[in-house]
Amino acid sequence: MNKGIIRYLRPDAIEGLEIQEVINSNHSFPNHTHGVHSVGVMEAGGCYCRQPGAGSSFVRGGEIALFNPGLVHSGVITDSDTRITYRVFSFDNKLFEKARQDLSQKEGLPEFRSVVTEDKLTTGTLTELNYAASTIKSRLALDIALARAAAALLTRHCETRSKVPQTAEPKAVKKAREYLNENLSEKVSLEELANATGLSRYHLLRVFRKATGLPPHSYHLQLRVEHAKQLLRSGLPFAETALQSGFSDQSHFTNTFRRYTGATPSQYINI
């Protein structure tokens, strides 16, 4: 299995920006979501960013993939000989919303209009941001590169949607999400989760997947991986991170972490 070359950039000067650089990889991702706005820039090769079949989307070299928070997507390479090179820019929602306000004085959450598109201008600004984050020490230069990239994404690929009222999400699903988030290190059973929501197991499965796009166990696993990322960035040792994130052992933690991120824990923190 080819892991490729992976590097993460997290400029200290800009809270909420993470850039993942991946070279010559053949890693496929399962269905998953991000809690933030993410933009993938495919430089070479190509893969499905939504599973093959109805509603599938394929991103090729020179194209960008735009993922709204909560959008279920994958990253499937169908040919075992294919190698892809790409970058993923993750913008914290507060960072993205502030850029929208600075740019247009509009309130509301920005939302990407499409999943896959080709836009050389936007790609160019993202490349400049990548360069600034990796080599330039000037805070002003980094701020300008971020502003240009955000402006290109917001003006060319976004629309503003009103904040969705909490009542739009079934109360049972909200309870289930909260329960899973509060029990990251526990082995939650479906019966236990159903009892916490007041629904039958089968009814809960149906409404949860309809609302989130994922079954509860996959959603819980993603929460654990995201929690592990935070712990790793804080400097917690791998073994303790695995334990606090609910993984049975360090091997299980490493394999699951790589499945969902494409990187090992060591690669994620650039050891």
PDB file of C-alpha atoms in Angstrom:
ATOM      1  CA  MET A   1       0.000   0.000   0.000  1.00  0.00           C
ATOM      2  CA  ASN A   2       1.431   3.341  -1.027  1.00  0.00           C
ATOM      3  CA  LYS A   3       0.989   6.017   1.602  1.00  0.00           C
ATOM      4  CA  GLY A   4       2.472   8.774  -0.518  1.00  0.00           C
ATOM      5  CA  ILE A   5       4.067  11.878   0.944  1.00  0.00           C
ATOM      6  CA  ILE A   6       1.855  13.794   3.368  1.00  0.00           C
ATOM      7  CA  ARG A   7       2.427  17.106   5.143  1.00  0.00           C
ATOM      8  CA  TYR A   8       0.157  19.337   7.213  1.00  0.00           C
ATOM      9  CA  LEU A   9       0.478  23.102   7.506  1.00  0.00           C
ATOM     10  CA  ARG A  10      -1.180  25.019  10.352  1.00  0.00           C
ATOM     11  CA  PRO A  11       0.086  28.611  10.417  1.00  0.00           C
ATOM     12  CA  ASP A  12       0.264  29.857  13.993  1.00  0.00           C
ATOM     13  CA  ALA A  13      -0.766  33.324  12.840  1.00  0.00           C
ATOM     14  CA  ILE A  14      -4.121  32.150  11.438  1.00  0.00           C
ATOM     15  CA  GLU A  15      -6.364  30.186  13.728  1.00  0.00           C
ATOM     16  CA  GLY A  16      -8.717  27.864  11.891  1.00  0.00           C
ATOM     17  CA  LEU A  17      -6.679  27.199   8.733  1.00  0.00           C
ATOM     18  CA  GLU A  18      -5.219  23.776   7.938  1.00  0.00           C
ATOM     19  CA  ILE A  19      -3.617  22.694   4.667  1.00  0.00           C
ATOM     20  CA  GLN A  20      -2.946  19.053   3.825  1.00  0.00           C
ATOM     21  CA  GLU A  21      -0.429  18.366   1.057  1.00  0.00           C
ATOM     22  CA  VAL A  22      -0.520  14.861  -0.454  1.00  0.00           C
ATOM     23  CA  ILE A  23       1.843  13.604  -3.160  1.00  0.00           C
ATOM     24  CA  ASN A  24       1.568  10.341  -5.102  1.00  0.00           C
ATOM     25  CA  SER A  25      -1.027   8.594  -2.937  1.00  0.00           C
ATOM     26  CA  ASN A  26      -3.436   5.766  -3.718  1.00  0.00           C
ATOM     27  CA  HIS A  27      -5.418   5.985  -0.488  1.00  0.00           C
ATOM     28  CA  SER A  28      -9.227   5.741  -0.757  1.00  0.00           C
ATOM     29  CA  PHE A  29     -11.510   7.342   1.843  1.00  0.00           C
ATOM     30  CA  PRO A  30     -14.835   5.935   3.091  1.00  0.00           C
ATOM     31  CA  ASN A  31     -17.979   8.046   3.249  1.00  0.00           C
ATOM     32  CA  HIS A  32     -17.382  10.833   5.738  1.00  0.00           C
ATOM     33  CA  THR A  33     -18.083  14.496   6.435  1.00  0.00           C
ATOM     34  CA  HIS A  34     -16.155  17.525   7.639  1.00  0.00           C
ATOM     35  CA  GLY A  35     -17.369  19.988  10.212  1.00  0.00           C
ATOM     36  CA  VAL A  36     -15.746  22.837   8.296  1.00  0.00           C
ATOM     37  CA  HIS A  37     -15.600  24.232   4.745  1.00  0.00           C
ATOM     38  CA  SER A  38     -13.021  22.192   2.829  1.00  0.00           C
ATOM     39  CA  VAL A  39     -11.587  22.693  -0.645  1.00  0.00           C
ATOM     40  CA  GLY A  40      -9.582  20.016  -2.467  1.00  0.00           C
ATOM     41  CA  VAL A  41      -7.262  20.998  -5.308  1.00  0.00           C
ATOM     42  CA  MET A  42      -6.468  18.022  -7.526  1.00  0.00           C
ATOM     43  CA  GLU A  43      -3.076  18.432  -9.185  1.00  0.00           C
ATOM     44  CA  ALA A  44      -2.537  15.028 -10.775  1.00  0.00           C
ATOM     45  CA  GLY A  45      -4.644  11.910 -11.231  1.00  0.00           C
ATOM     46  CA  GLY A  46      -8.276  11.788 -10.211  1.00  0.00           C
ATOM     47  CA  CYS A  47     -10.796  10.116  -7.924  1.00  0.00           C
ATOM     48  CA  TYR A  48     -14.467   9.992  -7.062  1.00  0.00           C
ATOM     49  CA  CYS A  49     -15.308  12.516  -4.366  1.00  0.00           C
ATOM     50  CA  ARG A  50     -18.713  10.904  -4.195  1.00  0.00           C
ATOM     51  CA  GLN A  51     -19.108   7.156  -4.495  1.00  0.00           C
ATOM     52  CA  PRO A  52     -19.376   5.695  -8.020  1.00  0.00           C
ATOM     53  CA  GLY A  53     -22.994   5.366  -9.075  1.00  0.00           C
ATOM     54  CA  ALA A  54     -25.994   7.647  -9.000  1.00  0.00           C
ATOM     55  CA  GLY A  55     -25.060  11.169  -7.974  1.00  0.00           C
ATOM     56  CA  SER A  56     -21.345  10.459  -8.225  1.00  0.00           C
ATOM     57  CA  SER A  57     -18.791  13.218  -8.756  1.00  0.00           C
ATOM     58  CA  PHE A  58     -15.313  12.729 -10.192  1.00  0.00           C
ATOM     59  CA  VAL A  59     -12.538  15.289  -9.679  1.00  0.00           C
ATOM     60  CA  ARG A  60      -9.639  15.382 -12.170  1.00  0.00           C
ATOM     61  CA  GLY A  61      -6.288  17.100 -12.291  1.00  0.00           C
ATOM     62  CA  GLY A  62      -6.809  20.849 -12.628  1.00  0.00           C
ATOM     63  CA  GLU A  63     -10.226  20.759 -10.924  1.00  0.00           C
ATOM     64  CA  ILE A  64     -11.277  21.657  -7.399  1.00  0.00           C
ATOM     65  CA  ALA A  65     -13.741  19.932  -5.076  1.00  0.00           C
ATOM     66  CA  LEU A  66     -15.821  22.079  -2.728  1.00  0.00           C
ATOM     67  CA  PHE A  67     -17.295  20.529   0.424  1.00  0.00           C
ATOM     68  CA  ASN A  68     -19.781  22.270   2.665  1.00  0.00           C
ATOM     69  CA  PRO A  69     -19.794  21.306   6.352  1.00  0.00           C
ATOM     70  CA  GLY A  70     -21.772  18.107   6.790  1.00  0.00           C
ATOM     71  CA  LEU A  71     -21.708  17.062   3.116  1.00  0.00           C
ATOM     72  CA  VAL A  72     -21.236  13.301   2.943  1.00  0.00           C
ATOM     73  CA  HIS A  73     -18.511  12.408   0.456  1.00  0.00           C
ATOM     74  CA  SER A  74     -15.792   9.849  -0.139  1.00  0.00           C
ATOM     75  CA  GLY A  75     -12.486   9.761  -1.975  1.00  0.00           C
ATOM     76  CA  VAL A  76     -12.431   6.608  -4.066  1.00  0.00           C
ATOM     77  CA  ILE A  77      -9.647   5.570  -6.415  1.00  0.00           C
ATOM     78  CA  THR A  78     -10.970   2.772  -8.635  1.00  0.00           C
ATOM     79  CA  ASP A  79      -7.672   1.799 -10.289  1.00  0.00           C
ATOM     80  CA  SER A  80      -5.060   0.347  -7.932  1.00  0.00           C
ATOM     81  CA  ASP A  81      -2.273   1.684 -10.166  1.00  0.00           C
ATOM     82  CA  THR A  82      -3.534   5.283  -9.970  1.00  0.00           C
ATOM     83  CA  ARG A  83      -1.607   7.792  -7.878  1.00  0.00           C
ATOM     84  CA  ILE A  84      -3.027  11.193  -7.046  1.00  0.00           C
ATOM     85  CA  THR A  85      -1.478  14.438  -5.890  1.00  0.00           C
ATOM     86  CA  TYR A  86      -3.688  17.009  -4.222  1.00  0.00           C
ATOM     87  CA  ARG A  87      -4.051  19.613  -1.494  1.00  0.00           C
ATOM     88  CA  VAL A  88      -6.935  20.106   0.915  1.00  0.00           C
ATOM     89  CA  PHE A  89      -7.627  23.509   2.467  1.00  0.00           C
ATOM     90  CA  SER A  90      -9.805  23.393   5.585  1.00  0.00           C
ATOM     91  CA  PHE A  91     -11.302  26.682   6.754  1.00  0.00           C
ATOM     92  CA  ASP A  92     -12.888  26.853  10.196  1.00  0.00           C
ATOM     93  CA  ASN A  93     -16.503  28.009   9.873  1.00  0.00           C
ATOM     94  CA  LYS A  94     -15.879  31.133  11.963  1.00  0.00           C
ATOM     95  CA  LEU A  95     -12.928  32.048   9.762  1.00  0.00           C
ATOM     96  CA  PHE A  96     -15.001  31.589   6.608  1.00  0.00           C
ATOM     97  CA  GLU A  97     -18.004  33.479   7.972  1.00  0.00           C
ATOM     98  CA  LYS A  98     -15.798  36.388   9.068  1.00  0.00           C
ATOM     99  CA  ALA A  99     -14.317  36.566   5.567  1.00  0.00           C
ATOM    100  CA  ARG A 100     -17.863  36.746   4.168  1.00  0.00           C
ATOM    101  CA  GLN A 101     -18.742  39.597   6.519  1.00  0.00           C
ATOM    102  CA  ASP A 102     -15.548  41.501   5.702  1.00  0.00           C
ATOM    103  CA  LEU A 103     -16.140  41.071   1.994  1.00  0.00           C
ATOM    104  CA  SER A 104     -19.853  41.853   1.678  1.00  0.00           C
ATOM    105  CA  GLN A 105     -21.138  42.920   5.109  1.00  0.00           C
ATOM    106  CA  LYS A 106     -23.682  40.097   4.801  1.00  0.00           C
ATOM    107  CA  GLU A 107     -24.790  37.898   7.666  1.00  0.00           C
ATOM    108  CA  GLY A 108     -25.224  34.163   7.291  1.00  0.00           C
ATOM    109  CA  LEU A 109     -23.224  31.065   6.503  1.00  0.00           C
ATOM    110  CA  PRO A 110     -21.476  30.793   3.123  1.00  0.00           C
ATOM    111  CA  GLU A 111     -22.372  27.690   1.132  1.00  0.00           C
ATOM    112  CA  PHE A 112     -20.644  26.262  -1.937  1.00  0.00           C
ATOM    113  CA  ARG A 113     -22.973  26.006  -4.944  1.00  0.00           C
ATOM    114  CA  SER A 114     -21.303  23.005  -6.601  1.00  0.00           C
ATOM    115  CA  VAL A 115     -19.071  20.087  -5.692  1.00  0.00           C
ATOM    116  CA  VAL A 116     -16.597  19.873  -8.582  1.00  0.00           C
ATOM    117  CA  THR A 117     -15.519  22.693 -10.851  1.00  0.00           C
ATOM    118  CA  GLU A 118     -12.534  24.073 -12.757  1.00  0.00           C
ATOM    119  CA  ASP A 119     -11.402  27.600 -11.944  1.00  0.00           C
ATOM    120  CA  LYS A 120      -7.799  28.599 -12.625  1.00  0.00           C
ATOM    121  CA  LEU A 121      -8.127  31.919 -10.816  1.00  0.00           C
ATOM    122  CA  THR A 122      -9.346  30.336  -7.568  1.00  0.00           C
ATOM    123  CA  THR A 123      -6.779  27.557  -7.864  1.00  0.00           C
ATOM    124  CA  GLY A 124      -4.078  30.190  -8.283  1.00  0.00           C
ATOM    125  CA  THR A 125      -5.084  32.028  -5.107  1.00  0.00           C
ATOM    126  CA  LEU A 126      -5.118  28.752  -3.160  1.00  0.00           C
ATOM    127  CA  THR A 127      -1.646  27.935  -4.471  1.00  0.00           C
ATOM    128  CA  GLU A 128      -0.455  31.357  -3.292  1.00  0.00           C
ATOM    129  CA  LEU A 129      -1.971  30.697   0.133  1.00  0.00           C
ATOM    130  CA  ASN A 130      -0.232  27.319   0.290  1.00  0.00           C
ATOM    131  CA  TYR A 131       3.087  28.961  -0.588  1.00  0.00           C
ATOM    132  CA  ALA A 132       2.623  31.723   1.975  1.00  0.00           C
ATOM    133  CA  ALA A 133       1.745  29.230   4.717  1.00  0.00           C
ATOM    134  CA  SER A 134       4.785  27.060   4.007  1.00  0.00           C
ATOM    135  CA  THR A 135       7.563  29.560   3.255  1.00  0.00           C
ATOM    136  CA  ILE A 136       6.681  33.189   4.013  1.00  0.00           C
ATOM    137  CA  LYS A 137       7.277  34.462   7.536  1.00  0.00           C
ATOM    138  CA  SER A 138       5.491  37.775   7.084  1.00  0.00           C
ATOM    139  CA  ARG A 139       2.112  37.902   8.864  1.00  0.00           C
ATOM    140  CA  LEU A 140       0.902  40.574   6.451  1.00  0.00           C
ATOM    141  CA  ALA A 141       1.781  38.482   3.385  1.00  0.00           C
ATOM    142  CA  LEU A 142      -0.040  35.497   4.869  1.00  0.00           C
ATOM    143  CA  ASP A 143      -3.103  37.606   5.704  1.00  0.00           C
ATOM    144  CA  ILE A 144      -3.204  38.959   2.145  1.00  0.00           C
ATOM    145  CA  ALA A 145      -2.901  35.466   0.629  1.00  0.00           C
ATOM    146  CA  LEU A 146      -5.744  34.244   2.851  1.00  0.00           C
ATOM    147  CA  ALA A 147      -7.910  37.247   1.946  1.00  0.00           C
ATOM    148  CA  ARG A 148      -7.393  36.681  -1.783  1.00  0.00           C
ATOM    149  CA  ALA A 149      -8.182  32.963  -1.585  1.00  0.00           C
ATOM    150  CA  ALA A 150     -11.273  33.555   0.554  1.00  0.00           C
ATOM    151  CA  ALA A 151     -12.484  36.307  -1.783  1.00  0.00           C
ATOM    152  CA  ALA A 152     -12.147  34.039  -4.821  1.00  0.00           C
ATOM    153  CA  LEU A 153     -14.037  31.206  -3.142  1.00  0.00           C
ATOM    154  CA  LEU A 154     -16.766  33.432  -1.743  1.00  0.00           C
ATOM    155  CA  THR A 155     -17.446  35.580  -4.802  1.00  0.00           C
ATOM    156  CA  ARG A 156     -17.096  32.873  -7.453  1.00  0.00           C
ATOM    157  CA  HIS A 157     -18.402  29.719  -5.766  1.00  0.00           C
ATOM    158  CA  CYS A 158     -20.595  30.622  -2.786  1.00  0.00           C
ATOM    159  CA  GLU A 159     -24.022  31.818  -1.891  1.00  0.00           C
ATOM    160  CA  THR A 160     -25.246  32.823   1.550  1.00  0.00           C
ATOM    161  CA  ARG A 161     -27.860  30.746   3.274  1.00  0.00           C
ATOM    162  CA  SER A 162     -29.794  31.735   6.318  1.00  0.00           C
ATOM    163  CA  LYS A 163     -28.940  29.987   9.534  1.00  0.00           C
ATOM    164  CA  VAL A 164     -31.079  26.891   9.874  1.00  0.00           C
ATOM    165  CA  PRO A 165     -33.204  26.976  13.006  1.00  0.00           C
ATOM    166  CA  GLN A 166     -32.551  24.172  15.456  1.00  0.00           C
ATOM    167  CA  THR A 167     -36.115  22.928  15.035  1.00  0.00           C
ATOM    168  CA  ALA A 168     -35.216  21.901  11.452  1.00  0.00           C
ATOM    169  CA  GLU A 169     -33.307  18.918  12.858  1.00  0.00           C
ATOM    170  CA  PRO A 170     -35.402  16.230  14.524  1.00  0.00           C
ATOM    171  CA  LYS A 171     -35.045  16.502  18.281  1.00  0.00           C
ATOM    172  CA  ALA A 172     -34.191  12.817  18.530  1.00  0.00           C
ATOM    173  CA  VAL A 173     -31.293  13.207  16.101  1.00  0.00           C
ATOM    174  CA  LYS A 174     -30.023  16.206  18.039  1.00  0.00           C
ATOM    175  CA  LYS A 175     -30.152  14.160  21.250  1.00  0.00           C
ATOM    176  CA  ALA A 176     -28.363  11.275  19.532  1.00  0.00           C
ATOM    177  CA  ARG A 177     -25.583  13.527  18.224  1.00  0.00           C
ATOM    178  CA  GLU A 178     -25.128  15.071  21.660  1.00  0.00           C
ATOM    179  CA  TYR A 179     -25.081  11.667  23.337  1.00  0.00           C
ATOM    180  CA  LEU A 180     -22.460  10.328  20.935  1.00  0.00           C
ATOM    181  CA  ASN A 181     -20.338  13.454  21.395  1.00  0.00           C
ATOM    182  CA  GLU A 182     -20.547  13.151  25.179  1.00  0.00           C
ATOM    183  CA  ASN A 183     -19.508   9.482  25.092  1.00  0.00           C
ATOM    184  CA  LEU A 184     -16.530   9.453  22.743  1.00  0.00           C
ATOM    185  CA  SER A 185     -14.543   6.975  24.810  1.00  0.00           C
ATOM    186  CA  GLU A 186     -17.497   4.655  25.490  1.00  0.00           C
ATOM    187  CA  LYS A 187     -18.791   1.661  23.515  1.00  0.00           C
ATOM    188  CA  VAL A 188     -22.293   2.966  22.830  1.00  0.00           C
ATOM    189  CA  SER A 189     -24.881   0.357  21.847  1.00  0.00           C
ATOM    190  CA  LEU A 190     -27.795   1.035  19.515  1.00  0.00           C
ATOM    191  CA  GLU A 191     -30.239   0.182  22.293  1.00  0.00           C
ATOM    192  CA  GLU A 192     -28.520   2.636  24.616  1.00  0.00           C
ATOM    193  CA  LEU A 193     -28.664   5.346  21.972  1.00  0.00           C
ATOM    194  CA  ALA A 194     -32.311   4.622  21.218  1.00  0.00           C
ATOM    195  CA  ASN A 195     -33.175   4.867  24.920  1.00  0.00           C
ATOM    196  CA  ALA A 196     -31.476   8.249  25.088  1.00  0.00           C
ATOM    197  CA  THR A 197     -33.617   9.559  22.239  1.00  0.00           C
ATOM    198  CA  GLY A 198     -36.943   7.899  23.024  1.00  0.00           C
ATOM    199  CA  LEU A 199     -37.167   6.188  19.619  1.00  0.00           C
ATOM    200  CA  SER A 200     -37.088   2.553  18.616  1.00  0.00           C
ATOM    201  CA  ARG A 201     -33.763   1.300  17.272  1.00  0.00           C
ATOM    202  CA  TYR A 202     -35.016   1.002  13.702  1.00  0.00           C
ATOM    203  CA  HIS A 203     -36.758   4.366  13.712  1.00  0.00           C
ATOM    204  CA  LEU A 204     -33.637   6.022  15.090  1.00  0.00           C
ATOM    205  CA  LEU A 205     -31.470   4.457  12.381  1.00  0.00           C
ATOM    206  CA  ARG A 206     -33.771   5.782   9.680  1.00  0.00           C
ATOM    207  CA  VAL A 207     -34.116   9.364  10.913  1.00  0.00           C
ATOM    208  CA  PHE A 208     -30.448   9.654  11.921  1.00  0.00           C
ATOM    209  CA  ARG A 209     -29.180   8.611   8.505  1.00  0.00           C
ATOM    210  CA  LYS A 210     -31.709  10.852   6.768  1.00  0.00           C
ATOM    211  CA  ALA A 211     -30.552  13.851   8.824  1.00  0.00           C
ATOM    212  CA  THR A 212     -26.774  13.256   8.786  1.00  0.00           C
ATOM    213  CA  GLY A 213     -26.149  11.041   5.758  1.00  0.00           C
ATOM    214  CA  LEU A 214     -24.343   8.510   7.942  1.00  0.00           C
ATOM    215  CA  PRO A 215     -25.333   5.656  10.256  1.00  0.00           C
ATOM    216  CA  PRO A 216     -24.713   6.334  13.972  1.00  0.00           C
ATOM    217  CA  HIS A 217     -21.617   4.120  14.243  1.00  0.00           C
ATOM    218  CA  SER A 218     -19.866   5.903  11.357  1.00  0.00           C
ATOM    219  CA  TYR A 219     -20.823   9.274  12.792  1.00  0.00           C
ATOM    220  CA  HIS A 220     -19.459   8.250  16.213  1.00  0.00           C
ATOM    221  CA  LEU A 221     -16.217   7.019  14.665  1.00  0.00           C
ATOM    222  CA  GLN A 222     -15.726  10.328  12.876  1.00  0.00           C
ATOM    223  CA  LEU A 223     -16.280  12.231  16.118  1.00  0.00           C
ATOM    224  CA  ARG A 224     -13.571  10.106  17.725  1.00  0.00           C
ATOM    225  CA  VAL A 225     -11.114  10.835  14.913  1.00  0.00           C
ATOM    226  CA  GLU A 226     -11.825  14.587  15.094  1.00  0.00           C
ATOM    227  CA  HIS A 227     -11.341  14.480  18.864  1.00  0.00           C
ATOM    228  CA  ALA A 228      -8.073  12.616  18.366  1.00  0.00           C
ATOM    229  CA  LYS A 229      -6.866  15.358  16.013  1.00  0.00           C
ATOM    230  CA  GLN A 230      -7.414  17.965  18.715  1.00  0.00           C
ATOM    231  CA  LEU A 231      -5.593  15.863  21.299  1.00  0.00           C
ATOM    232  CA  LEU A 232      -2.653  15.252  18.968  1.00  0.00           C
ATOM    233  CA  ARG A 233      -2.351  18.963  18.219  1.00  0.00           C
ATOM    234  CA  SER A 234      -2.303  19.638  21.956  1.00  0.00           C
ATOM    235  CA  GLY A 235       0.754  17.396  22.311  1.00  0.00           C
ATOM    236  CA  LEU A 236      -0.875  14.407  24.039  1.00  0.00           C
ATOM    237  CA  PRO A 237       1.052  11.118  23.511  1.00  0.00           C
ATOM    238  CA  PHE A 238      -0.353   8.674  20.985  1.00  0.00           C
ATOM    239  CA  ALA A 239      -1.303   6.002  23.530  1.00  0.00           C
ATOM    240  CA  GLU A 240      -3.209   8.468  25.710  1.00  0.00           C
ATOM    241  CA  THR A 241      -4.873   9.995  22.647  1.00  0.00           C
ATOM    242  CA  ALA A 242      -6.075   6.568  21.551  1.00  0.00           C
ATOM    243  CA  LEU A 243      -7.478   5.850  25.009  1.00  0.00           C
ATOM    244  CA  GLN A 244      -9.265   9.190  25.393  1.00  0.00           C
ATOM    245  CA  SER A 245     -10.711   8.889  21.888  1.00  0.00           C
ATOM    246  CA  GLY A 246     -12.288   5.520  22.605  1.00  0.00           C
ATOM    247  CA  PHE A 247      -9.997   3.195  20.641  1.00  0.00           C
ATOM    248  CA  SER A 248      -9.244  -0.255  22.020  1.00  0.00           C
ATOM    249  CA  ASP A 249      -5.522  -0.079  21.310  1.00  0.00           C
ATOM    250  CA  GLN A 250      -2.966   2.054  19.505  1.00  0.00           C
ATOM    251  CA  SER A 251      -2.974  -0.152  16.400  1.00  0.00           C
ATOM    252  CA  HIS A 252      -6.745   0.180  16.007  1.00  0.00           C
ATOM    253  CA  PHE A 253      -6.400   3.921  16.540  1.00  0.00           C
ATOM    254  CA  THR A 254      -3.663   4.295  13.915  1.00  0.00           C
ATOM    255  CA  ASN A 255      -5.501   2.223  11.300  1.00  0.00           C
ATOM    256  CA  THR A 256      -8.799   4.061  11.808  1.00  0.00           C
ATOM    257  CA  PHE A 257      -7.140   7.458  11.895  1.00  0.00           C
ATOM    258  CA  ARG A 258      -5.390   6.795   8.592  1.00  0.00           C
ATOM    259  CA  ARG A 259      -8.567   5.431   7.007  1.00  0.00           C
ATOM    260  CA  TYR A 260     -10.383   8.708   7.626  1.00  0.00           C
ATOM    261  CA  THR A 261      -7.530  11.208   7.206  1.00  0.00           C
ATOM    262  CA  GLY A 262      -5.160   9.511   4.778  1.00  0.00           C
ATOM    263  CA  ALA A 263      -2.336  10.083   7.272  1.00  0.00           C
ATOM    264  CA  THR A 264      -0.917   8.302  10.288  1.00  0.00           C
ATOM    265  CA  PRO A 265      -0.980  10.173  13.611  1.00  0.00           C
ATOM    266  CA  SER A 266       2.760  10.812  13.206  1.00  0.00           C
ATOM    267  CA  GLN A 267       2.241  12.303   9.754  1.00  0.00           C
ATOM    268  CA  TYR A 268      -0.644  14.411  11.016  1.00  0.00           C
ATOM    269  CA  ILE A 269       1.589  16.214  13.491  1.00  0.00           C
ATOM    270  CA  ASN A 270       4.564  16.120  11.125  1.00  0.00           C
ATOM    271  CA  ILE A 271       6.913  13.977  13.215  1.00  0.00           C
TER     272      ILE A 271
END
